[in-house]
Structures are given as C-alpha cells and as structure tokens.
Backbone as JSON, one array per atom type, in Angstrom:
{
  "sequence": "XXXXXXXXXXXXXXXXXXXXXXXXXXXXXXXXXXXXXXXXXXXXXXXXXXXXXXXXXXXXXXXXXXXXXXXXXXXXXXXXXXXXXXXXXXXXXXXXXXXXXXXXXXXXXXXXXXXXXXXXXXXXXXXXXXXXXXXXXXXXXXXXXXXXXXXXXXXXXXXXXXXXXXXXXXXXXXXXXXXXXXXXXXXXXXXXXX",
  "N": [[-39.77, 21.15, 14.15], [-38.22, 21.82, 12.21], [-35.87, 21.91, 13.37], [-35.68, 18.83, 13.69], [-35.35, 17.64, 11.11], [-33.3, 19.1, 10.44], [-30.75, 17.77, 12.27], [-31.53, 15.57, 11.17], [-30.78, 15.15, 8.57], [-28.14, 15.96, 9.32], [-26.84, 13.7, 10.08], [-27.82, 11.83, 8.18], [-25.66, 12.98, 6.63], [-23.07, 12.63, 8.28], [-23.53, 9.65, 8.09], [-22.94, 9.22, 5.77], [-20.24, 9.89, 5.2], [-19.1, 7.85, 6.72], [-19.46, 5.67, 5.22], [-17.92, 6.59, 2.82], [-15.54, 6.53, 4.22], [-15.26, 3.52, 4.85], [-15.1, 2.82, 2.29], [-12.29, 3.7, 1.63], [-11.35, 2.21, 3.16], [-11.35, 0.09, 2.0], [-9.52, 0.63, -0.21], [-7.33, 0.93, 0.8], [-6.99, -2.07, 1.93], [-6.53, -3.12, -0.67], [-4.31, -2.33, -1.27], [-2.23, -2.64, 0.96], [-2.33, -5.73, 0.59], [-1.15, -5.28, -2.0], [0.74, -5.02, -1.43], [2.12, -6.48, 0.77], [2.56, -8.93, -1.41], [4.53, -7.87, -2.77], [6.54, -7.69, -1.0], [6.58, -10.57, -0.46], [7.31, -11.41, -3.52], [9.9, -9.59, -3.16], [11.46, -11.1, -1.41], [11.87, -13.41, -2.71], [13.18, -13.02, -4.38], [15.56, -11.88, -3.8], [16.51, -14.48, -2.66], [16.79, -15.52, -5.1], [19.42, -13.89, -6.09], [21.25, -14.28, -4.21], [21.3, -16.96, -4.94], [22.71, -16.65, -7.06], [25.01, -15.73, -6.49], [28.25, -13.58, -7.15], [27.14, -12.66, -9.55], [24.74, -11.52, -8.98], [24.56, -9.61, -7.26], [24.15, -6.7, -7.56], [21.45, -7.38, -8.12], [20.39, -8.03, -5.51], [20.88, -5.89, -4.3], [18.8, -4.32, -5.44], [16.13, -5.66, -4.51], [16.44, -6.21, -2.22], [15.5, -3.22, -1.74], [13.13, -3.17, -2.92], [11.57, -4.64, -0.99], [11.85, -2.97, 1.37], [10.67, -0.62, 0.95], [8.1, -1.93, 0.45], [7.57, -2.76, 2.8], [7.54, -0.26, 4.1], [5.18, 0.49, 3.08], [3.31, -1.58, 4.11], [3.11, -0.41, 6.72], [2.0, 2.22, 6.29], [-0.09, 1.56, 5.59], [-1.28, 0.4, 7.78], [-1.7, 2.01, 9.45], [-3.44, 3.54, 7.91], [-5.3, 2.56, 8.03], [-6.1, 2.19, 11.03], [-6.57, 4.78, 11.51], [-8.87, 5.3, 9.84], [-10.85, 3.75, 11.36], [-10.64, 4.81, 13.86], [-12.68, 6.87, 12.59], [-14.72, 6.25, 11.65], [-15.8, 5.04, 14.09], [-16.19, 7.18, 15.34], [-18.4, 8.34, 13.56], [-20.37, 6.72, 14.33], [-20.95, 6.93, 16.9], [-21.74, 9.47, 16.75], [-23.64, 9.83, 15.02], [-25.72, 8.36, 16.49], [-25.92, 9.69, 18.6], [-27.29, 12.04, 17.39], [-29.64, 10.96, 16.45], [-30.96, 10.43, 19.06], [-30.55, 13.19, 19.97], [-32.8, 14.51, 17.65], [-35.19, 13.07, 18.96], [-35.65, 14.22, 21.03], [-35.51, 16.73, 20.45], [-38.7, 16.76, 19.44], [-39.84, 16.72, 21.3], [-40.25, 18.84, 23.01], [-39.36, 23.08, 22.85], [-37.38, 23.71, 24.7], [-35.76, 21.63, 24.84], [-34.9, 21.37, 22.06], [-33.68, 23.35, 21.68], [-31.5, 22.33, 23.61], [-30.85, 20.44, 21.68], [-30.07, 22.12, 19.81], [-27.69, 23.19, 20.56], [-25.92, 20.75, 20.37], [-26.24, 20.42, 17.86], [-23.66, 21.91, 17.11], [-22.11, 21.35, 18.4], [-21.86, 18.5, 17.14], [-21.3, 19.51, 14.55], [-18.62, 20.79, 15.07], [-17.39, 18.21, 15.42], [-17.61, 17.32, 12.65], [-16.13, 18.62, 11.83], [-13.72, 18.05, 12.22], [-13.44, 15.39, 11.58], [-13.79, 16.04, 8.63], [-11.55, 16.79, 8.41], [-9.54, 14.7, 9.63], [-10.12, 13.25, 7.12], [-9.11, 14.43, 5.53], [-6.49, 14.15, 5.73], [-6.38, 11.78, 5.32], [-6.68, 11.33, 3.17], [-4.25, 12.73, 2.13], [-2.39, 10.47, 3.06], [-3.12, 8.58, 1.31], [-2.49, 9.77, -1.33], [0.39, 9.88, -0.26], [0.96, 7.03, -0.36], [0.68, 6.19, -3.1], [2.42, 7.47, -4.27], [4.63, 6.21, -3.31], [4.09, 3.54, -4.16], [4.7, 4.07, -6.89], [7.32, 4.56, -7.26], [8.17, 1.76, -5.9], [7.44, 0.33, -8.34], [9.29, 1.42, -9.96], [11.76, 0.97, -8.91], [10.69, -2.16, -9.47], [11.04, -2.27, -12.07], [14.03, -1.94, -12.39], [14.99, -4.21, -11.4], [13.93, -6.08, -13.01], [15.8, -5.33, -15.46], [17.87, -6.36, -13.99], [17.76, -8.15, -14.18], [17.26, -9.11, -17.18], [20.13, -8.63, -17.43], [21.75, -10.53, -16.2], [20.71, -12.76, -17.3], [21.47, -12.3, -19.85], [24.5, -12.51, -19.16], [24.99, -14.85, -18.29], [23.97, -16.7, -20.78], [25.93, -15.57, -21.98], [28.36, -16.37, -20.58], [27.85, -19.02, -21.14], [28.08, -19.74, -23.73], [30.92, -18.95, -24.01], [32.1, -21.03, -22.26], [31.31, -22.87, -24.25], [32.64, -22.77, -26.07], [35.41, -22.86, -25.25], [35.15, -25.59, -24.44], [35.15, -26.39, -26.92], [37.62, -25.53, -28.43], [39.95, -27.05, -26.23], [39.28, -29.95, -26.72], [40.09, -29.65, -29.84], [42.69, -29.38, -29.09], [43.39, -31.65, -27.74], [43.29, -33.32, -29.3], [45.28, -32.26, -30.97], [47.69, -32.68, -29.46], [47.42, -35.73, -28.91], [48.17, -36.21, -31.58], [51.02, -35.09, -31.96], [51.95, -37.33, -30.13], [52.18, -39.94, -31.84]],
  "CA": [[-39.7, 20.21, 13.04], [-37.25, 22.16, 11.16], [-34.8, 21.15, 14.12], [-35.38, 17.66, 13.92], [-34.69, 17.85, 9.85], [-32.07, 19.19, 10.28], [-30.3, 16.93, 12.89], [-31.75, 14.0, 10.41], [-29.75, 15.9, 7.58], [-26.64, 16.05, 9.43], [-26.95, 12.6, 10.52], [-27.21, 11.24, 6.91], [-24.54, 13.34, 6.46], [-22.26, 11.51, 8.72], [-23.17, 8.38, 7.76], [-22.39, 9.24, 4.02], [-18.57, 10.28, 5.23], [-18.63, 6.55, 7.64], [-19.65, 4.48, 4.19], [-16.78, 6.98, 2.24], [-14.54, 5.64, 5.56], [-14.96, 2.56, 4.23], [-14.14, 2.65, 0.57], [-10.53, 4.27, 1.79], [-10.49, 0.9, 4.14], [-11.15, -1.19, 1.18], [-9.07, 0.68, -1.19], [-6.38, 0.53, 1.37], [-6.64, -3.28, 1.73], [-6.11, -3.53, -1.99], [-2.57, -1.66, -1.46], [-1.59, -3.97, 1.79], [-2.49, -6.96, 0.13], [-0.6, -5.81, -2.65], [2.06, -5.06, -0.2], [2.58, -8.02, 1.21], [2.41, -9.62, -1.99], [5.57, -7.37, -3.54], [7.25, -8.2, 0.09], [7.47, -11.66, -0.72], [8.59, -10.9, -4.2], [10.84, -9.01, -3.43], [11.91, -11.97, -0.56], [12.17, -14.83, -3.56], [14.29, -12.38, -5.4], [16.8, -11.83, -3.15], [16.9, -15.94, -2.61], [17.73, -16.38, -6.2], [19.96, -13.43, -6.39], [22.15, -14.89, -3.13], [21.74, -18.87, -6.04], [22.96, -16.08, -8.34], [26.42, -15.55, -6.54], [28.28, -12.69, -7.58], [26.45, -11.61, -10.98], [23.53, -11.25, -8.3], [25.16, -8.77, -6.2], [23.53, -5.69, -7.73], [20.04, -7.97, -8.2], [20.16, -8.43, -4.24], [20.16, -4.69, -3.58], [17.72, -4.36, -5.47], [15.56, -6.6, -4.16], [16.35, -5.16, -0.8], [15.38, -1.58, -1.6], [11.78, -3.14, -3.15], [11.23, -5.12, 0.6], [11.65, -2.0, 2.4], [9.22, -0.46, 0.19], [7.28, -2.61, 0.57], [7.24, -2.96, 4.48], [7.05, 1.12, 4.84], [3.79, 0.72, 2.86], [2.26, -2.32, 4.79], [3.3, 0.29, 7.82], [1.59, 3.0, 6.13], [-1.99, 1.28, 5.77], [-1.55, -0.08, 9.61], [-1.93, 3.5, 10.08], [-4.38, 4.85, 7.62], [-7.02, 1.63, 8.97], [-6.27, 2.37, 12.41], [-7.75, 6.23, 11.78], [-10.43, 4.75, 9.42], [-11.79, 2.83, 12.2], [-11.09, 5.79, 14.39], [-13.17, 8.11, 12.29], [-16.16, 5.44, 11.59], [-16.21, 5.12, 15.56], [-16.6, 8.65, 16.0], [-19.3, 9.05, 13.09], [-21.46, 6.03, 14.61], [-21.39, 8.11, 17.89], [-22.44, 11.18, 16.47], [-25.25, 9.62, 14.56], [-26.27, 7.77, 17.8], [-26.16, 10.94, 19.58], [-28.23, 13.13, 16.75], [-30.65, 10.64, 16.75], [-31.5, 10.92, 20.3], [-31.34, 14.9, 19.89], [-33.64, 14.26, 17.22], [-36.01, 12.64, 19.46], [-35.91, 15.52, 22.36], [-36.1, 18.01, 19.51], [-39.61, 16.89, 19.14], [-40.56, 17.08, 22.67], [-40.28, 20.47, 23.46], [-38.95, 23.59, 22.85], [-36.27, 23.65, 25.69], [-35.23, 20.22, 24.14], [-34.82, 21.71, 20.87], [-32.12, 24.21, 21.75], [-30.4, 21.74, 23.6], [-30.08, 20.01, 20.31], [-28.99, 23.25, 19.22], [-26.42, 23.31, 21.16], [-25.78, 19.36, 19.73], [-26.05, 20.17, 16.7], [-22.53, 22.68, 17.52], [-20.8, 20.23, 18.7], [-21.35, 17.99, 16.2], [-20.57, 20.26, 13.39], [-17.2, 21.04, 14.93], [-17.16, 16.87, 14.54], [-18.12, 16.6, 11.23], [-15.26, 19.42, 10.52], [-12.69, 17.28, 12.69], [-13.77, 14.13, 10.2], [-13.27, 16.62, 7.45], [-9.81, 17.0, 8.16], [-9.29, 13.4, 9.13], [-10.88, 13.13, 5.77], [-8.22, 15.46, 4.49], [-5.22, 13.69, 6.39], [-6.35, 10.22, 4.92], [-6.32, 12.15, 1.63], [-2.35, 12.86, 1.91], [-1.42, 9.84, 3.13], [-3.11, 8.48, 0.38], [-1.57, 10.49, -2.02], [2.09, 9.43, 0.05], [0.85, 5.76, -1.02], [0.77, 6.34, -4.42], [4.1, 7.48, -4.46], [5.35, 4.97, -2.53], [3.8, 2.89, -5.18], [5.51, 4.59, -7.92], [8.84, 3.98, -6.06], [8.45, 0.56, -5.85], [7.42, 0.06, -9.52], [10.35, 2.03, -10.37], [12.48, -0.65, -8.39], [10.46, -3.53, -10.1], [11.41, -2.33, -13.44], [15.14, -1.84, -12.24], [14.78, -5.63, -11.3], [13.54, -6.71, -14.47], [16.49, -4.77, -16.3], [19.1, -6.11, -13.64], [17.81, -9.99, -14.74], [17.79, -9.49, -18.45], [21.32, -8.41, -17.77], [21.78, -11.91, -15.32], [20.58, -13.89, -17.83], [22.56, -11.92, -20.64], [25.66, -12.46, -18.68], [24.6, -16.4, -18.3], [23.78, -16.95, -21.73], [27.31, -15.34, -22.7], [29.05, -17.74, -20.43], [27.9, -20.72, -21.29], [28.5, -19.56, -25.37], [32.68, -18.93, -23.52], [32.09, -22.33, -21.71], [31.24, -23.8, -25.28], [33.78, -22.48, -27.35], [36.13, -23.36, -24.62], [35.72, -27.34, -24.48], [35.61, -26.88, -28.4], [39.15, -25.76, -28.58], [40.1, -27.73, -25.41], [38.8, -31.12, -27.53], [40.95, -29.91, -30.7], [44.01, -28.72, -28.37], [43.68, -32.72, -27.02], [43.6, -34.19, -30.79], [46.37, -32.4, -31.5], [48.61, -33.64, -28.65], [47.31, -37.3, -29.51], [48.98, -36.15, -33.62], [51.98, -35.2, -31.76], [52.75, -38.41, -29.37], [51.9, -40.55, -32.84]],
  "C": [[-38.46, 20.48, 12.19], [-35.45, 21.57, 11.93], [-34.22, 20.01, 13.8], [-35.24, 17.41, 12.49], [-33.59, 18.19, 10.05], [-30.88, 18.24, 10.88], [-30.19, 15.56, 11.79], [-30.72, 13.92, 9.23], [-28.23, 15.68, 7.8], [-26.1, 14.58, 9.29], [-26.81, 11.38, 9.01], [-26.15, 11.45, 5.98], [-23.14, 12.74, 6.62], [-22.26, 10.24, 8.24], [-22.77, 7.93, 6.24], [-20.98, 9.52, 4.19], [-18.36, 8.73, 5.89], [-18.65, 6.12, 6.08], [-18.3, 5.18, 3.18], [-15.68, 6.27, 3.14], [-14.31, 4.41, 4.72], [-14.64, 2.0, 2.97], [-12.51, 2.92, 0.65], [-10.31, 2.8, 2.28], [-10.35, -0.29, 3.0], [-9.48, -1.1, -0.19], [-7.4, 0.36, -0.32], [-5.81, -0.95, 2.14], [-6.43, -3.59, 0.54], [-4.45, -3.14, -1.33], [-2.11, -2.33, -0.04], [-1.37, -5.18, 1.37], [-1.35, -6.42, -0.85], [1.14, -5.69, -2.57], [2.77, -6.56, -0.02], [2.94, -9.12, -0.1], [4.22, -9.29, -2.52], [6.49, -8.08, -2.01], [7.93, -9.52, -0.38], [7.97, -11.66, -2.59], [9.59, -10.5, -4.29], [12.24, -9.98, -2.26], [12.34, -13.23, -1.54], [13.31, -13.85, -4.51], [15.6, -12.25, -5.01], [17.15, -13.66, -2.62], [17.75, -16.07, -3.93], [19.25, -15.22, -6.58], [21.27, -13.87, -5.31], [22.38, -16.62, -4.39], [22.84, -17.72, -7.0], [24.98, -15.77, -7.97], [27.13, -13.58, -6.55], [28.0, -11.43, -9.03], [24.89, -11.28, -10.45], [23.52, -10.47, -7.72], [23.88, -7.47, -6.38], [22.03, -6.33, -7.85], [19.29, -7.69, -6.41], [19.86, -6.97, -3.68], [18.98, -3.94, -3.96], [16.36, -4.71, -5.17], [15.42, -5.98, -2.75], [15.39, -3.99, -0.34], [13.76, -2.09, -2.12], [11.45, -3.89, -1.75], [11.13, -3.89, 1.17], [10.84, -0.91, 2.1], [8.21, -0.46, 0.49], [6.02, -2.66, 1.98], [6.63, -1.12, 4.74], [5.41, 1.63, 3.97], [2.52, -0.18, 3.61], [1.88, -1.31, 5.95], [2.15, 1.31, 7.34], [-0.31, 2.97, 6.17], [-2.19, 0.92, 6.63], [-2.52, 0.9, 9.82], [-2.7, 4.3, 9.68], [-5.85, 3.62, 8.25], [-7.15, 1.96, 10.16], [-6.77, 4.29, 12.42], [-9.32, 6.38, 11.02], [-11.39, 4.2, 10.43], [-11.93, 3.69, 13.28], [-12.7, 7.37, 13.99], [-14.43, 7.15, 12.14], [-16.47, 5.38, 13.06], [-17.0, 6.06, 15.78], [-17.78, 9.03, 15.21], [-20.64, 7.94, 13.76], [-21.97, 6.68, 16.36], [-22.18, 9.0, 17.61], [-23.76, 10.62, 15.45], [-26.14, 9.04, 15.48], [-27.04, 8.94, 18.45], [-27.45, 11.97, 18.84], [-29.66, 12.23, 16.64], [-31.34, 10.44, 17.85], [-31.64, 12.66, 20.81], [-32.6, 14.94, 18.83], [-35.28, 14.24, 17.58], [-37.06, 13.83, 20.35], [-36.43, 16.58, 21.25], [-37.63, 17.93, 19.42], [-40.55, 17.3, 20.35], [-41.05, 18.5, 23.25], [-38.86, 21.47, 23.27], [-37.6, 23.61, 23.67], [-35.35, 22.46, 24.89], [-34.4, 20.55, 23.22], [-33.57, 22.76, 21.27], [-31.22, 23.2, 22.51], [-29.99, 20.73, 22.75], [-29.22, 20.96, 19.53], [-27.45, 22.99, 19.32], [-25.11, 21.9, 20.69], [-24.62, 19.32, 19.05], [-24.18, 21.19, 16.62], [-21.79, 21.8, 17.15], [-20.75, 19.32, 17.59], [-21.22, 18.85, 14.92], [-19.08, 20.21, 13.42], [-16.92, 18.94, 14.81], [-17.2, 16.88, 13.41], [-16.74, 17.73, 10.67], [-13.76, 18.58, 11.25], [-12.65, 15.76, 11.83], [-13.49, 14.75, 9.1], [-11.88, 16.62, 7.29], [-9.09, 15.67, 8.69], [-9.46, 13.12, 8.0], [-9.22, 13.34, 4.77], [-6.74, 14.8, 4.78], [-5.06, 11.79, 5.48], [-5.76, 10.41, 3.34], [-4.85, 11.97, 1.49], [-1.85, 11.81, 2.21], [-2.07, 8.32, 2.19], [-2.57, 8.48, -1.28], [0.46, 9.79, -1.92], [2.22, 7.75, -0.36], [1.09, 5.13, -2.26], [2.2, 6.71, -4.55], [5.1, 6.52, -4.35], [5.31, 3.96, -3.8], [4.49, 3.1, -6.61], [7.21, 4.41, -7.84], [8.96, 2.35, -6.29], [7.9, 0.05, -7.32], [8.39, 0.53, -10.38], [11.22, 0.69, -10.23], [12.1, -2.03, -8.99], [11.01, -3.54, -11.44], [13.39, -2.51, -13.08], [15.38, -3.6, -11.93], [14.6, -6.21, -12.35], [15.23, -6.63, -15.35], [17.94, -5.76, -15.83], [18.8, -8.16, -14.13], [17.57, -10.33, -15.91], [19.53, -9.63, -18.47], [22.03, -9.58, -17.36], [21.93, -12.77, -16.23], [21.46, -13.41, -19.27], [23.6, -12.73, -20.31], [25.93, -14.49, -18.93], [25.2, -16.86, -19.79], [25.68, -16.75, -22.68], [28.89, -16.62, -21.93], [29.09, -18.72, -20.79], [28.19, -20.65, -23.21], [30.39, -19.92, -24.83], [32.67, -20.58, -23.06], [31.82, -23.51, -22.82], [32.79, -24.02, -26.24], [35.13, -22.76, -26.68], [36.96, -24.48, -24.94], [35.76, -27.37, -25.8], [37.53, -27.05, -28.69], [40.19, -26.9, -27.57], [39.98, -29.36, -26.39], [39.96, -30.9, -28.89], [42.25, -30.15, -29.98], [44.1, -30.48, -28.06], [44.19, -33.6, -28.44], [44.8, -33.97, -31.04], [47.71, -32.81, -31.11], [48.72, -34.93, -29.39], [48.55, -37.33, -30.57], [50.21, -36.31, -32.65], [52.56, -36.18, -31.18], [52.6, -39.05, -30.6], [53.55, -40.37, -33.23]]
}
C-alpha cells in the first residue's frame, strides 16, 4: 500500500511540474506575441524613417537593431515551446507509466519491487525535468534581457523622433522666414524698377 502511495505521490508530482510546463508555455506566448508585435513596429518604423530621407538615417538603424531583437526573441520562444512540449510529453508518459506500476504494486509483492525499480527510473526523470525545469528557467531569464534590450532601443526611437520632428518643426520655421524675406526682397525690386 505504502508502494502504491507513493507512486500516486510521485505521479501528482509530475503532473504538478506538466501544469507548471504550461504556465512557462503561456507566459512564453505572451513574449512571442509581443514579439511579433514589436517586429512589425519596428517594420513601420523603418518605412517612415526610409519617407524620412536623410534626417531618418539614424531612425532606420534604429529600427533595424529593434527587428533583430525582436526576431532573436520570436527564435528564442520557438525553442523554449519546443522543450515545453518536450517535457509535458515526457511527464504524461511517466504518469501513464506510474499509474500502471501503481496497479501491479497492488497485485503482489514481486510486482511491487518491480515498481521499485519504476519508481528509480522515474525519479532520475523527474530530476531530468528538474533541470529542464532549470534550463527553461535561464532562458527565461535570457528573455527578459532581451526584453530590456529592446525597450532600451524603443526609448532610443522615441528620442531619435522627438529629434525628427524637432529638426522638421525648425525647418519649416527657416522655410517661413525664408519666403518672408524672399516676398520683401521682391517688393523691393518692384520700388526699384518704379
């Protein structure tokens, strides 16, 4: 009995690290989604910074450097879903499996050690999920950075299109004060042919 507790133990064990599995998969569709989202931001930015000419120049590499960002984070959650779905595989196995040692455990003695023996094996699972566990962890962690990186770059964007529209705003003041004098400079011709 104490066997087949225990097996049941491990077993809700596992399936409490599969349902953790899936909070990483959700939290890591938040940060794809909001991937993809900065992607094409950072794809309409570099459109208007190419309308923008050459006071866009420095806008455009910016813009650049948040796309590739961007992309080496969509890359990065490819890769932490594709071991999420590896490691939920492997815990719906191993709860499959303990619940059919489970079963034998009750049958007989003989049974019961070869759950023993099971229960081994899946331990050294549940410590190979630990350190998947621990691997999702860091590249977790390398997400967040990433993230920090590319909010860095958004602010540098912001800064480089106050300065855009600065630059604008000061032209078209030069482009005023221009045709003003331009308009006297014509009057005063006129005086002179008179």
């Amino acid at each position: 009995a104490s066997l087949s507790t225990g097996v049941q133990t491990t077993a809700e064990m596992i399936q409490q690290l599969a349902q953790d599995s899936q909070k990483i998969n959700s939290v890591v569709g938040v940060i794809h989604s909001i991937a993809e989202q900065t992607n094409l931001l950072a794809l309409n930015a570099a459109i208007e910074a190419a309308r923008a000419g050459e006071m866009g120049r420095g806008f455009a590499v910016v813009a650049d450097e948040v796309r590739h960002l961007a992309k080496r984070v969509q890359t990065s959650t490819d890769e932490i879903t594709a071991m999420v779905s590896a490691l939920q595989a492997g815990t719906r196995d191993a709860v499959d499996f303990m619940q059919e040692s489970s079963f034998k455990a009750d049958d007989c003695v003989q049974q019961a050690q070869e759950a023993g023996a099971a229960l081994a094996e899946i331990t050294r699972a549940v410590a190979q999920m630990r350190e998947s566990n621990t691997q999702i962890a860091v590249a977790a962690e390398q997400q967040s950075q990433v993230a920090e990186e590319m909010n860095r770059a958004v602010v540098s964007i912001r800064d480089v299109t106050e300065n855009t529209v600065q630059q604008t705003v000061d032209s078209a003041t030069t482009s005023n004060q221009l045709a003003t004098l331009a308009g006297e400079l014509n009057r005063a011709i006129g005086q002179l042919k008179l």
